Coordinates of C-alpha atoms in Angstrom, one line a residue:
X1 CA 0.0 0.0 0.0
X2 CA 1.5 3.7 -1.0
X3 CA 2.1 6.6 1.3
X4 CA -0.7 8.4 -0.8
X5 CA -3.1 5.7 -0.4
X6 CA -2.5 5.3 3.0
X7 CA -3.0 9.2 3.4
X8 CA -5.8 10.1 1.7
X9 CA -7.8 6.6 2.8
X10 CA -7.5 8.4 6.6
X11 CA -8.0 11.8 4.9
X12 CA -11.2 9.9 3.7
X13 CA -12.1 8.9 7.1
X14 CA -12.6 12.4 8.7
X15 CA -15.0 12.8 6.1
X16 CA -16.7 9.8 6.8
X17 CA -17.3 10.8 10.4
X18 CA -18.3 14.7 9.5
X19 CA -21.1 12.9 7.4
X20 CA -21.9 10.9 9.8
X21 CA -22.5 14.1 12.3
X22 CA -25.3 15.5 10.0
X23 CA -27.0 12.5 8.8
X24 CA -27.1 11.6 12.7
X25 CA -27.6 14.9 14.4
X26 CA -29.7 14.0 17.3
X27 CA -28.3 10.7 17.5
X28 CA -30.3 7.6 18.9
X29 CA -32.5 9.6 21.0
X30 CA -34.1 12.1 18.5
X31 CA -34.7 8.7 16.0
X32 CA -36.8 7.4 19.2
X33 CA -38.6 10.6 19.5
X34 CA -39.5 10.7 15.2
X35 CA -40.6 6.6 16.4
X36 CA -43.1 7.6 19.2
X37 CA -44.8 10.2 17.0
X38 CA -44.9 7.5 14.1
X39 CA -42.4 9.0 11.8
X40 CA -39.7 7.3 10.5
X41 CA -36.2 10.0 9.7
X42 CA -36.1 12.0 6.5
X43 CA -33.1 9.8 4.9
X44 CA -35.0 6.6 5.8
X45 CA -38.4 8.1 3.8
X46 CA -36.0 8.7 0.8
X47 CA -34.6 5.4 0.5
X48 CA -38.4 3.9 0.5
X49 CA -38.9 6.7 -2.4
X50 CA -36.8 6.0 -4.4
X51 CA -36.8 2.6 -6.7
X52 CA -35.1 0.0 -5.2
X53 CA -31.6 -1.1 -5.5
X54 CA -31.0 2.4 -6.8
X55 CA -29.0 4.9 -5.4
X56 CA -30.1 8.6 -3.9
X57 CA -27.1 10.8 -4.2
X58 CA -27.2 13.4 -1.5
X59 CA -25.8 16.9 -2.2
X60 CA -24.3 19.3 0.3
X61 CA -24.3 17.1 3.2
X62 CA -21.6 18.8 5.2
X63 CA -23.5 22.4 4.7
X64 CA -24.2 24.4 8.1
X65 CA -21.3 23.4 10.3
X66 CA -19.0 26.1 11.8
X67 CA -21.7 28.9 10.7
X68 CA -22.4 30.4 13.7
X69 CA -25.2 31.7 14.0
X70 CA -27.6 34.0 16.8
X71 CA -28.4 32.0 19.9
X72 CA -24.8 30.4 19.9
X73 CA -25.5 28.0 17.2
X74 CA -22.2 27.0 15.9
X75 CA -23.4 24.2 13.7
X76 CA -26.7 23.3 11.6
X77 CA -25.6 19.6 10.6
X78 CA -27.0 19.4 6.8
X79 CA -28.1 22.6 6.9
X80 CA -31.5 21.5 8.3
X81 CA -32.4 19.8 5.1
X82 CA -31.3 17.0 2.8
X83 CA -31.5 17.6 -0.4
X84 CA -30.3 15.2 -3.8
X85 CA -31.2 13.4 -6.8
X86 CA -32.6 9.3 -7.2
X87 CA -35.0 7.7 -9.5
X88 CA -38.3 7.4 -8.7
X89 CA -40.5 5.0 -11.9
X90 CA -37.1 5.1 -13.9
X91 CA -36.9 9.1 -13.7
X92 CA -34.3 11.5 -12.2
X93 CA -36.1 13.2 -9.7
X94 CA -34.8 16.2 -7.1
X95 CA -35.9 15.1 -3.3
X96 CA -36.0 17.8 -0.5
X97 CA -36.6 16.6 3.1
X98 CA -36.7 19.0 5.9
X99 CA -34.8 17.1 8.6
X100 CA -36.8 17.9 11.9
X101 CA -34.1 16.3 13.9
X102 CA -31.6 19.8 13.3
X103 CA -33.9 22.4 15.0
X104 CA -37.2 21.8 14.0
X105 CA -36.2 21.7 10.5
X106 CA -36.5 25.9 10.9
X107 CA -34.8 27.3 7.9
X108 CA -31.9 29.5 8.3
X109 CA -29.6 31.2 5.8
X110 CA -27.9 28.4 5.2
X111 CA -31.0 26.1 4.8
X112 CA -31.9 28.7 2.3
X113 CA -28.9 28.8 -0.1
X114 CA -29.2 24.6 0.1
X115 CA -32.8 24.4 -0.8
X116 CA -32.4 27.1 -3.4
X117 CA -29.1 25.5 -4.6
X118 CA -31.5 22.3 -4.9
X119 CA -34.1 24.4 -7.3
X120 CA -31.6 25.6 -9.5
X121 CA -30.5 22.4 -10.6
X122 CA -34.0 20.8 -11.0
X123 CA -34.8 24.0 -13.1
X124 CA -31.4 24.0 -14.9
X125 CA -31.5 20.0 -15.7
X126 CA -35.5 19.8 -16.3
X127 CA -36.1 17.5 -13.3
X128 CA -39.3 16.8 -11.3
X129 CA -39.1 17.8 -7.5
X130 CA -41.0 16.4 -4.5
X131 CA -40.4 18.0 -1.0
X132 CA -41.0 15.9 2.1
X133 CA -42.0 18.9 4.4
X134 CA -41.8 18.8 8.5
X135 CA -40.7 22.7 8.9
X136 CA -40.7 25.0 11.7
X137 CA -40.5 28.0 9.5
X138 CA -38.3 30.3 9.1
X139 CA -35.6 30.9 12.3
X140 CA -36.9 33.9 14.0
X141 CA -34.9 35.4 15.6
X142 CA -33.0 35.8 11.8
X143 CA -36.2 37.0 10.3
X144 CA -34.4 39.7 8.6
X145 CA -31.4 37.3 6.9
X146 CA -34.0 34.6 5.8
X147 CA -37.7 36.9 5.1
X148 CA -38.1 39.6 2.9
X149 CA -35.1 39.5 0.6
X150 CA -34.5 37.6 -3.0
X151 CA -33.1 34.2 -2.2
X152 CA -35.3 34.2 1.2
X153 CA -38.1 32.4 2.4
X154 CA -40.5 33.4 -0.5
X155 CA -38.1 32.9 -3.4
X156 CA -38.5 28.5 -2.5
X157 CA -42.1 29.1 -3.5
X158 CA -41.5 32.1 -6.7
X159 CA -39.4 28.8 -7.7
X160 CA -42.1 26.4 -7.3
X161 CA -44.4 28.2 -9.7
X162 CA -41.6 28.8 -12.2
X163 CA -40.8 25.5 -12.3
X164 CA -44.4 24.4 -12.5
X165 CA -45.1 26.4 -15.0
X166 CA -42.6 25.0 -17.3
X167 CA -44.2 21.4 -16.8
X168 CA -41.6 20.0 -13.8
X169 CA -44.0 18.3 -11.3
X170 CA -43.9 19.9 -7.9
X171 CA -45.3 17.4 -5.5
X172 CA -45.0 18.3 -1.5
X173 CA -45.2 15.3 1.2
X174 CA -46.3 17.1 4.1
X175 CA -45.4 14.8 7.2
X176 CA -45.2 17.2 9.8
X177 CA -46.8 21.1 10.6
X178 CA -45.9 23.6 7.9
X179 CA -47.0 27.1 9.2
X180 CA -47.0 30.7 8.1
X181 CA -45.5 31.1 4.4
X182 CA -44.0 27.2 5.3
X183 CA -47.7 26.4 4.5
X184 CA -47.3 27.4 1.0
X185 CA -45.2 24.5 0.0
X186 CA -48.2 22.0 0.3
X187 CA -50.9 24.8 -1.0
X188 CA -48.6 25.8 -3.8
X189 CA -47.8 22.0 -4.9
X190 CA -49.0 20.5 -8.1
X191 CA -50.3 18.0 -5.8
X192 CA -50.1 17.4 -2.2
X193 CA -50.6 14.5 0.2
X194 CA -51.4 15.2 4.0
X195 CA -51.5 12.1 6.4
X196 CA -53.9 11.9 9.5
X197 CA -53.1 13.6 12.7
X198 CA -49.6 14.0 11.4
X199 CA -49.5 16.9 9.2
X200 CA -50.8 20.2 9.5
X201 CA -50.7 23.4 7.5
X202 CA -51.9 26.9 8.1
X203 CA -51.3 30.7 7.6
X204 CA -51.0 30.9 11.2
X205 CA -51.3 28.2 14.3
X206 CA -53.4 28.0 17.4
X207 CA -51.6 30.3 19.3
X208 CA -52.0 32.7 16.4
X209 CA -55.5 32.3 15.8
X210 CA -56.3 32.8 19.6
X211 CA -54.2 35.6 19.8
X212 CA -55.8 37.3 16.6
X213 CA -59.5 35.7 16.9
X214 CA -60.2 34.7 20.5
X215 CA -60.6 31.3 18.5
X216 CA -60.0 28.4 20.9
X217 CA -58.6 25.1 18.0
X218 CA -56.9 22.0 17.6
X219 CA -54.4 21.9 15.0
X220 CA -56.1 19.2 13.4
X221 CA -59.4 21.0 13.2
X222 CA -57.8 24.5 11.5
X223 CA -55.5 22.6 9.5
X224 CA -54.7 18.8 9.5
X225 CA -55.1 16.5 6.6
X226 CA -59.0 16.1 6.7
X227 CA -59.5 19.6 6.5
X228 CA -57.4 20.4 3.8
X229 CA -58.4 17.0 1.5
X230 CA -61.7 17.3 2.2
X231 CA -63.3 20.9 3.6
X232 CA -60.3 23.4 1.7
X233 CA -59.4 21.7 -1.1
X234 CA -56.0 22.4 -0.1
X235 CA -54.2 19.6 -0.4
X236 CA -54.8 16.8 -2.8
X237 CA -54.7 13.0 -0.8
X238 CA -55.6 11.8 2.2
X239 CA -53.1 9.1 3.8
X240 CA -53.2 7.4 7.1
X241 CA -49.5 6.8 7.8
X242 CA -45.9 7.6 5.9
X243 CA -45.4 4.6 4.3
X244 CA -49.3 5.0 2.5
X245 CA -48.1 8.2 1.9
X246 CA -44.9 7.6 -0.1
X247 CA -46.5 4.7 -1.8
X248 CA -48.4 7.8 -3.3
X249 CA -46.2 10.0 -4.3
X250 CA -44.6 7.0 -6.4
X251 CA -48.1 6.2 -8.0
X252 CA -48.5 10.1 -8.9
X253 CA -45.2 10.3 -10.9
X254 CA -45.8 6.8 -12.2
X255 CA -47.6 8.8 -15.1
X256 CA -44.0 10.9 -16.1
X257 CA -43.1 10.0 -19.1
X258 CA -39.6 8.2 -19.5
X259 CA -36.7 11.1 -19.9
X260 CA -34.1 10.3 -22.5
X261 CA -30.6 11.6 -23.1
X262 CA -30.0 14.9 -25.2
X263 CA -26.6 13.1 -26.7
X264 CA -26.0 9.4 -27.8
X265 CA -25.2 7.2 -24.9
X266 CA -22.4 4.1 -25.7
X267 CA -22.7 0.8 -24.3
X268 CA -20.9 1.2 -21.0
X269 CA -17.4 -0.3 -19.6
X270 CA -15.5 -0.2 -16.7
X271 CA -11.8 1.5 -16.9
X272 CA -9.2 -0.5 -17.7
X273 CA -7.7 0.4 -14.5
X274 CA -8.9 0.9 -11.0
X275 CA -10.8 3.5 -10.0
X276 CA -9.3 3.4 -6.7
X277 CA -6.3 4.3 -8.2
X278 CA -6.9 7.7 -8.1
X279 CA -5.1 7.1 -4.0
X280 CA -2.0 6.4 -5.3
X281 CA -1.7 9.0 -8.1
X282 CA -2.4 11.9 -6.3
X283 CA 0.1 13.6 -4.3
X284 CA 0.0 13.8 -0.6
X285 CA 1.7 17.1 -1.0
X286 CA -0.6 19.7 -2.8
X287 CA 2.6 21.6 -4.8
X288 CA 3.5 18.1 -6.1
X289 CA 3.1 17.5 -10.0
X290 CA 0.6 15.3 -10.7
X291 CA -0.1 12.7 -14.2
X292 CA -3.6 14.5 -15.3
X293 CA -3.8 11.9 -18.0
X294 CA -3.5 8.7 -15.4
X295 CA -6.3 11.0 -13.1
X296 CA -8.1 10.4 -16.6
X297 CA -7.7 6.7 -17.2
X298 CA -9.3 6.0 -13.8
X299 CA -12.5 7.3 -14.7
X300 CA -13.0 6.6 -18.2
X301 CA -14.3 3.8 -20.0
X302 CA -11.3 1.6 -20.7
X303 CA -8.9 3.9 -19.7
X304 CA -9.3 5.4 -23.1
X305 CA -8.4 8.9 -23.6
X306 CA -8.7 10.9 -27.5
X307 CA -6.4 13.6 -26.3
X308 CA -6.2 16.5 -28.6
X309 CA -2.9 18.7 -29.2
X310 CA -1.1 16.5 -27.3
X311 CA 2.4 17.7 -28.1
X312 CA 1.2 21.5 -28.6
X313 CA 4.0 23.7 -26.9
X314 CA 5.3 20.6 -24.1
X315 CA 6.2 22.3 -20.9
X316 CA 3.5 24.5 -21.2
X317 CA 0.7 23.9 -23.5
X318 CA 0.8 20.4 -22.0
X319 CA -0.3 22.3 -17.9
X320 CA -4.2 21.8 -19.4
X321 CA -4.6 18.3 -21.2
X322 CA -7.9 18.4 -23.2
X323 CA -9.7 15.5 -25.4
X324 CA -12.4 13.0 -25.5
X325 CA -13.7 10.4 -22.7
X326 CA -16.8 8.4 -22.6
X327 CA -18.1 7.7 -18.5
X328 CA -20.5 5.1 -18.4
X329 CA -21.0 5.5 -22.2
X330 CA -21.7 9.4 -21.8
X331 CA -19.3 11.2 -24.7
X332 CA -17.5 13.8 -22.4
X333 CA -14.8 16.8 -23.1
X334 CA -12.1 16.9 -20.9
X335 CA -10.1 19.8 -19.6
X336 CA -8.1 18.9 -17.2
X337 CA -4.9 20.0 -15.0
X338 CA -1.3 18.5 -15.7
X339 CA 2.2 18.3 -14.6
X340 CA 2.8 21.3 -12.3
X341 CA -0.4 22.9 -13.4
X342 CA 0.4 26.4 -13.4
X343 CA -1.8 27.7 -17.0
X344 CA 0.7 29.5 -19.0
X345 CA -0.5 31.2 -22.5
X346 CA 0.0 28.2 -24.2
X347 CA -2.4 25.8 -22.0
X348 CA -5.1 28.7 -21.6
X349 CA -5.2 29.5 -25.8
X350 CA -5.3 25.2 -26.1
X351 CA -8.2 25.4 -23.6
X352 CA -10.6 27.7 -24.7
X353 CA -10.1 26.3 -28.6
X354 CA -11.1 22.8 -27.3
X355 CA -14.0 24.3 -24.9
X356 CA -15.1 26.2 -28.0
X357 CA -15.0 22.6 -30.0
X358 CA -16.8 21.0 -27.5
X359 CA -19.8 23.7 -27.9
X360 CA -19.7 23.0 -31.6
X361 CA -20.2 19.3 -31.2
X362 CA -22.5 19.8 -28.2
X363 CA -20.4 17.5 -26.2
X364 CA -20.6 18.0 -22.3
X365 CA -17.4 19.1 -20.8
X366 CA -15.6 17.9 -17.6
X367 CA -13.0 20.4 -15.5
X368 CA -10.6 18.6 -13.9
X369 CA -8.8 21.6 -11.5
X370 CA -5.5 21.1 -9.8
X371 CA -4.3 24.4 -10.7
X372 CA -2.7 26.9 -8.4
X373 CA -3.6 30.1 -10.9
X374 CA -2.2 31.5 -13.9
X375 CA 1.1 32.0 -14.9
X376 CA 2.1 35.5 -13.8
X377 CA 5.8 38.2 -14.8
X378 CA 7.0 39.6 -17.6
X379 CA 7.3 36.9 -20.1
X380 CA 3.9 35.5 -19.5
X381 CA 2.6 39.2 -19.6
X382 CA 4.0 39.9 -22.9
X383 CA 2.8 36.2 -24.2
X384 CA -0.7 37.4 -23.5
X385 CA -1.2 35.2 -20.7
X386 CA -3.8 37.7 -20.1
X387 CA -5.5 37.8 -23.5
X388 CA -5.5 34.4 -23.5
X389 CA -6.7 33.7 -19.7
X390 CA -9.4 36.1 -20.5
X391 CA -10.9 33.4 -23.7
X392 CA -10.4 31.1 -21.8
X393 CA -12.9 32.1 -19.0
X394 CA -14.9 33.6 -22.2
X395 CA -15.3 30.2 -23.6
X396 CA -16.0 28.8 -19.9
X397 CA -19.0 31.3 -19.5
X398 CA -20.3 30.9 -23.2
X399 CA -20.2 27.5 -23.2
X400 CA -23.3 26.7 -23.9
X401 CA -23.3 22.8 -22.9
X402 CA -23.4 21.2 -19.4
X403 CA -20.4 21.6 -17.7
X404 CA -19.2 19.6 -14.1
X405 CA -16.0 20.7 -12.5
X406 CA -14.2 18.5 -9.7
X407 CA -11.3 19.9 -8.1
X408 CA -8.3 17.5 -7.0
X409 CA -5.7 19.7 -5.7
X410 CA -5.2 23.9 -5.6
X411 CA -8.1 25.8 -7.2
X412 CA -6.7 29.1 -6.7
X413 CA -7.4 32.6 -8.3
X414 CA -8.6 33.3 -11.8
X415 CA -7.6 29.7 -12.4
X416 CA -11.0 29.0 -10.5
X417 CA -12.5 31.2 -12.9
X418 CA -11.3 29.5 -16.1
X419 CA -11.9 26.1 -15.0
X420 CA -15.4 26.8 -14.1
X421 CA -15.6 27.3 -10.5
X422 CA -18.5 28.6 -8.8
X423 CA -19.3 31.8 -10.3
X424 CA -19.5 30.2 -14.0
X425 CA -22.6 28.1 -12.7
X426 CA -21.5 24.7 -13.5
X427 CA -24.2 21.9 -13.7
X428 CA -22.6 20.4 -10.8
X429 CA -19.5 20.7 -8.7
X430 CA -17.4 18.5 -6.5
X431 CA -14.6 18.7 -4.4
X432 CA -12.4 15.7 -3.5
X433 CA -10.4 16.1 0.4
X434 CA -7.4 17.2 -1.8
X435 CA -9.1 19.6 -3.4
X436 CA -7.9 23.8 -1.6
X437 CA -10.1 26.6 -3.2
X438 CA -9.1 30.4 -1.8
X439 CA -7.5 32.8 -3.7
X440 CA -4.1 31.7 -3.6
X441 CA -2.5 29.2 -0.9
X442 CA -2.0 30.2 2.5
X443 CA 1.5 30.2 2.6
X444 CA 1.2 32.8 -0.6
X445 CA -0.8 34.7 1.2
X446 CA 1.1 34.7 4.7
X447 CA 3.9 36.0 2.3
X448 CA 1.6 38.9 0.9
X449 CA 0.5 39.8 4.1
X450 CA 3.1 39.7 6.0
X451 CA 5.1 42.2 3.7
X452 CA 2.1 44.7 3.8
X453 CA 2.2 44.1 7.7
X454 CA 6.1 44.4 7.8
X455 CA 6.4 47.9 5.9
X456 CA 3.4 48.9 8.1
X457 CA 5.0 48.4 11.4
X458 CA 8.2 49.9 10.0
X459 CA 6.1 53.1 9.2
X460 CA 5.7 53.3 12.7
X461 CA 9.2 53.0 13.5
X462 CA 8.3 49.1 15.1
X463 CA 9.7 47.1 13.6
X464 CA 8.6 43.4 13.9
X465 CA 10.6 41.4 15.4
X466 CA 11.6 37.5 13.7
X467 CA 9.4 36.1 16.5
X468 CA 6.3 37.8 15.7
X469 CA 7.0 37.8 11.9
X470 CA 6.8 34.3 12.5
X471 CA 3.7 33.7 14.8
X472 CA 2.1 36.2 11.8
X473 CA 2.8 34.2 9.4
X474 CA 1.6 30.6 11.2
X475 CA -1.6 32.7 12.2
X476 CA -2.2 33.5 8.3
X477 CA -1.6 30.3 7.1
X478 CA -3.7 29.0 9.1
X479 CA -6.6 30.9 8.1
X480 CA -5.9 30.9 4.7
X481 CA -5.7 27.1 4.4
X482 CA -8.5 26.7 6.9
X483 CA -10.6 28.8 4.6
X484 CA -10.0 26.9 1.5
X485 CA -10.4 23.3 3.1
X486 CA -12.9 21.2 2.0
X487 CA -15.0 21.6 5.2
X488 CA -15.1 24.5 5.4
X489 CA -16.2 25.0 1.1
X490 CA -19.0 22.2 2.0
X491 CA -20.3 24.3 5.1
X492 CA -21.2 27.4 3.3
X493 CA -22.3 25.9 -0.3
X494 CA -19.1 26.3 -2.1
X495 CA -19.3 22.7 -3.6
X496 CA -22.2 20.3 -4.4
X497 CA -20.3 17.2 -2.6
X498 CA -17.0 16.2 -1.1
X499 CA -16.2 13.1 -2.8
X500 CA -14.1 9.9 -2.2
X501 CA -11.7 9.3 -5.0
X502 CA -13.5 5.8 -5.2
X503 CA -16.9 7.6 -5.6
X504 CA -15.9 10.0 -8.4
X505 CA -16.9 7.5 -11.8
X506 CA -20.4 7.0 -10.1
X507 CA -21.2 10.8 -9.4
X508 CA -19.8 12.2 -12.9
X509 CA -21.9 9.4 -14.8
X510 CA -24.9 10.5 -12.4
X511 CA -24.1 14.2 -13.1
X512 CA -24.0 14.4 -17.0
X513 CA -26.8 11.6 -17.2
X514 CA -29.0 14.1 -15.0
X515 CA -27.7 17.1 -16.9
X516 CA -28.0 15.7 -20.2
X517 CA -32.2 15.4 -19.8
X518 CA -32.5 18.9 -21.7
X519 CA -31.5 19.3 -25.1
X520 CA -28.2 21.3 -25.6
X521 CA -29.0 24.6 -27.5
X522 CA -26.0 26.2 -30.0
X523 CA -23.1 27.8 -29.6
X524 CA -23.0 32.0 -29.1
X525 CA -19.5 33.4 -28.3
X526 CA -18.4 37.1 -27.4
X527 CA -15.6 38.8 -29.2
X528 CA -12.0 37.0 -28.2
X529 CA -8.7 38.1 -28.2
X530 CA -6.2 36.7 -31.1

């Protein structure tokens, strides 16, 4: 077994136990609680949802921890809600479960940018949504971060009548109380189901009502399931337990008609090598050069990689390595990081040609990122390194195709911009635990700073002395590196996943299947630089 392997495989386990914290947040005692009210917890419903012997790939599961938030929450495990993608009858479908374990499944900023993250992929890949709702509402005493603003409370339903409108299905599971604008997400439904003394919706609650009316009310009578399916016409089906309940939301969708691929789909094989050999290529050390085209072989079929302008300008053009890949018999584009993976003119005018090609052919395109930035001085300034950068994150934006990026190493400055980081709305993204995104590493950084911080104290005739240039520079690093960590990137949204190396095939083929249900529309570029 390798040092790498051995590294990253225990790498692999702190990730393994951070998942565990939010799929488990209340541990065995909260699952007891969901047991004596009849409820079974949110993951559990999901895997009876979707088709059996299929697999329900959860997104943004480390989001909410280290936020800290009013009330001395440092941590909302999941965010409060678990969102992802399975097949329900054969079909893709986006699954949103508020997780009434992680504080009532009330919805805080963070809960917000998951759920919306969520809708913006149903709405970008055409996918059908059902949300399994047991909400407190919004978190009060953050009314003014989660209420009135665009991207708040109200935008989850603005999305649900979008979304409708266009023909994706919008079907809510209501298996708890939804109250105040939470109620809209079963009124606003395409259908809804409500199950017996279980779930409740209303505009306002009890207290509310007693407060406003003098009205003395169960919450069954002003809103549970027999009001609604039968008296308001709110809701749509009348259930008498979850497991009824789910059964129906299956037999609703039942009636979607089979989704097909935009592209033509291969028969499917297995890489020639190991997919787990993506522990041993990968450098423990993140400045280490790594073999893009091995990175490659372990997630294509057969190993088999069409590489185009492979001897193009070696030593430089050679930093990006583009060409052609099938995964699971998907035709993919690839542009991915190489050698020491700094882009120089050459690798960035090779990489917005082939992301321009790919548009042509409406081929799907794949970002592998490993690099620390763009080449920077005199000679790369006078090559046009920034003429050339500057297509190259042209062509990234343009692109007109799905695009995924997964990140295996540095993914620092503009480089995150050219190889379609966050900002240039990829389909999907995923970071591996190698994977460092901040604007430049934190030792570059402890360097920057600590010559602005140096020149400052001299200023002030105080100079600093070597032991305090020192703890300065440990201090920065440690921010800086903390900040672009994984974790830290999965808590506040900055990636759709942290994967395991041996996870990445499975995920990508899931990805560009799911993005790959709408058809691919032509190319349109701005004006480039020659």
């Amino acid at each position: 077994m390798t040092e790498n392997r051995i590294f990253w495989e225990n790498e692999e386990k702190t990730l393994d136990e951070r998942l565990a914290q939010a799929m488990f947040p209340g541990g065995p005692k909260a699952v007891e609680a969901l047991t004596r009210q009849g409820k079974k917890p949110v993951r559990q419903l999901i895997q009876m949802l979707v088709d059996p012997e299929t697999r329900f790939y959860e997104l943004s599961s480390l989001a909410g921890f280290g936020v800290n938030y009013p009330g001395n929450i440092k941590d909302v495990p999941g965010g409060g809600v678990v969102t992802g993608i399975g097949k329900i009858n054969g079909n893709w479908t986006m699954i949103f479960a508020n997780d009434s374990q992680v504080k009532a499944g009330s919805y805080f900023p963070i809960t917000l940018k998951k759920h919306m993250r969520a809708q913006a992929i149903a709405e970008q890949c055409g996918l059908n949504c059902v949300y399994i709702a047991d909400s407190g509402g919004a978190f009060l005493p953050m009314q003014a971060d989660v209420f009135p603003d665009d991207g708040h409370f109200g935008s989850m339903f603005y999305n649900m009548a979008r979304m409708s409108a266009m023909g994706l299905k919008q079907i809510t599971l209501s298996t708890g109380g939804n109250t105040a604008g939470g109620a809209y997400i079963v009124f606003m439904a395409c259908q809804s189901i409500m199950i017996e003394n279980m779930s409740y919706s209303f505009l306002g609650g009890p207290p509310l009502v007693k407060m406003a009316t003098g009205e003395v009310i169960s919450a069954e009578d002003l809103g549970g399931a027999r009001v609604h399916t039968q008296i308001s016409g709110g809701a749509d089906h009348f259930c008498r337990n979850q497991a009824e309940a789910i059964s129906r939301v299956r037999d609703i969708l039942s009636m979607e008609p089979p989704q097909s691929l935009s592209i033509q789909r291969y028969p499917e094989c297995p890489p020639a090598v190991s997919a787990t050999s993506l522990y041993d290529i990968l450098p423990e050390a993140l400045n280490k050069s790594i073999d893009g085209r091995s990175v490659i072989r372990a997630i294509a079929d057969e190993s088999i990689f069409h590489e185009y302008k492979h001897d193009y300008a070696p030593g430089r053009g050679d930093n990006i390595i583009t060409g052609k890949i099938r995964i699971k018999g998907i035709p993919v584009g690839v542009v991915a990081s190489n050698s020491v993976s700094i882009i120089f003119a050459e690798s960035a005018r090779k990489a917005a040609e082939w992301i321009v090609r790919c548009s042509q052919e409406k081929i799907p395109l794949l970002f592998v990122q490993n690099a620390p930035g763009y080449m920077v001085g005199s000679e790369s300034e006078h090559a046009g390194i920034g003429k050339y950068g500057s297509n190259m994150v042209r062509a990234v934006s343009c692109a007109q195709v799905p695009r995924i990026q997964l990140v295996i190493g540095p993914d620092n400055g503009a480089a995150n911009y050219g190889m379609c980081g966050r900002g240039y709305k990829p389909n999907f993204l995923f970071h591996t635990m190698r994977s460092r995104t901040g604007v430049m590493s934190g030792r570059s950084a402890a360097g920057v700073l600590l010559s602005i911080e140096t020149q400052k104290r001299a200023r002030k005739e105080d100079p600093m002395s070597p032991e305090e240039k020192a703890a300065f520079q440990e201090k920065m690093i440690a921010k800086y590196d903390g900040e672009a960590h994984p974790f830290y990137c999965a808590s506040r949204l900055l990636s759709d996943a942290v994967l395991k190396f041996s996870d990445v095939r499975d995920w990508l083929a899931m990805a560009f299947e799911v993005s790959l249900l709408r058809p691919i529309g032509d190319p349109a570029f701005g004006n480039f630089r020659f």
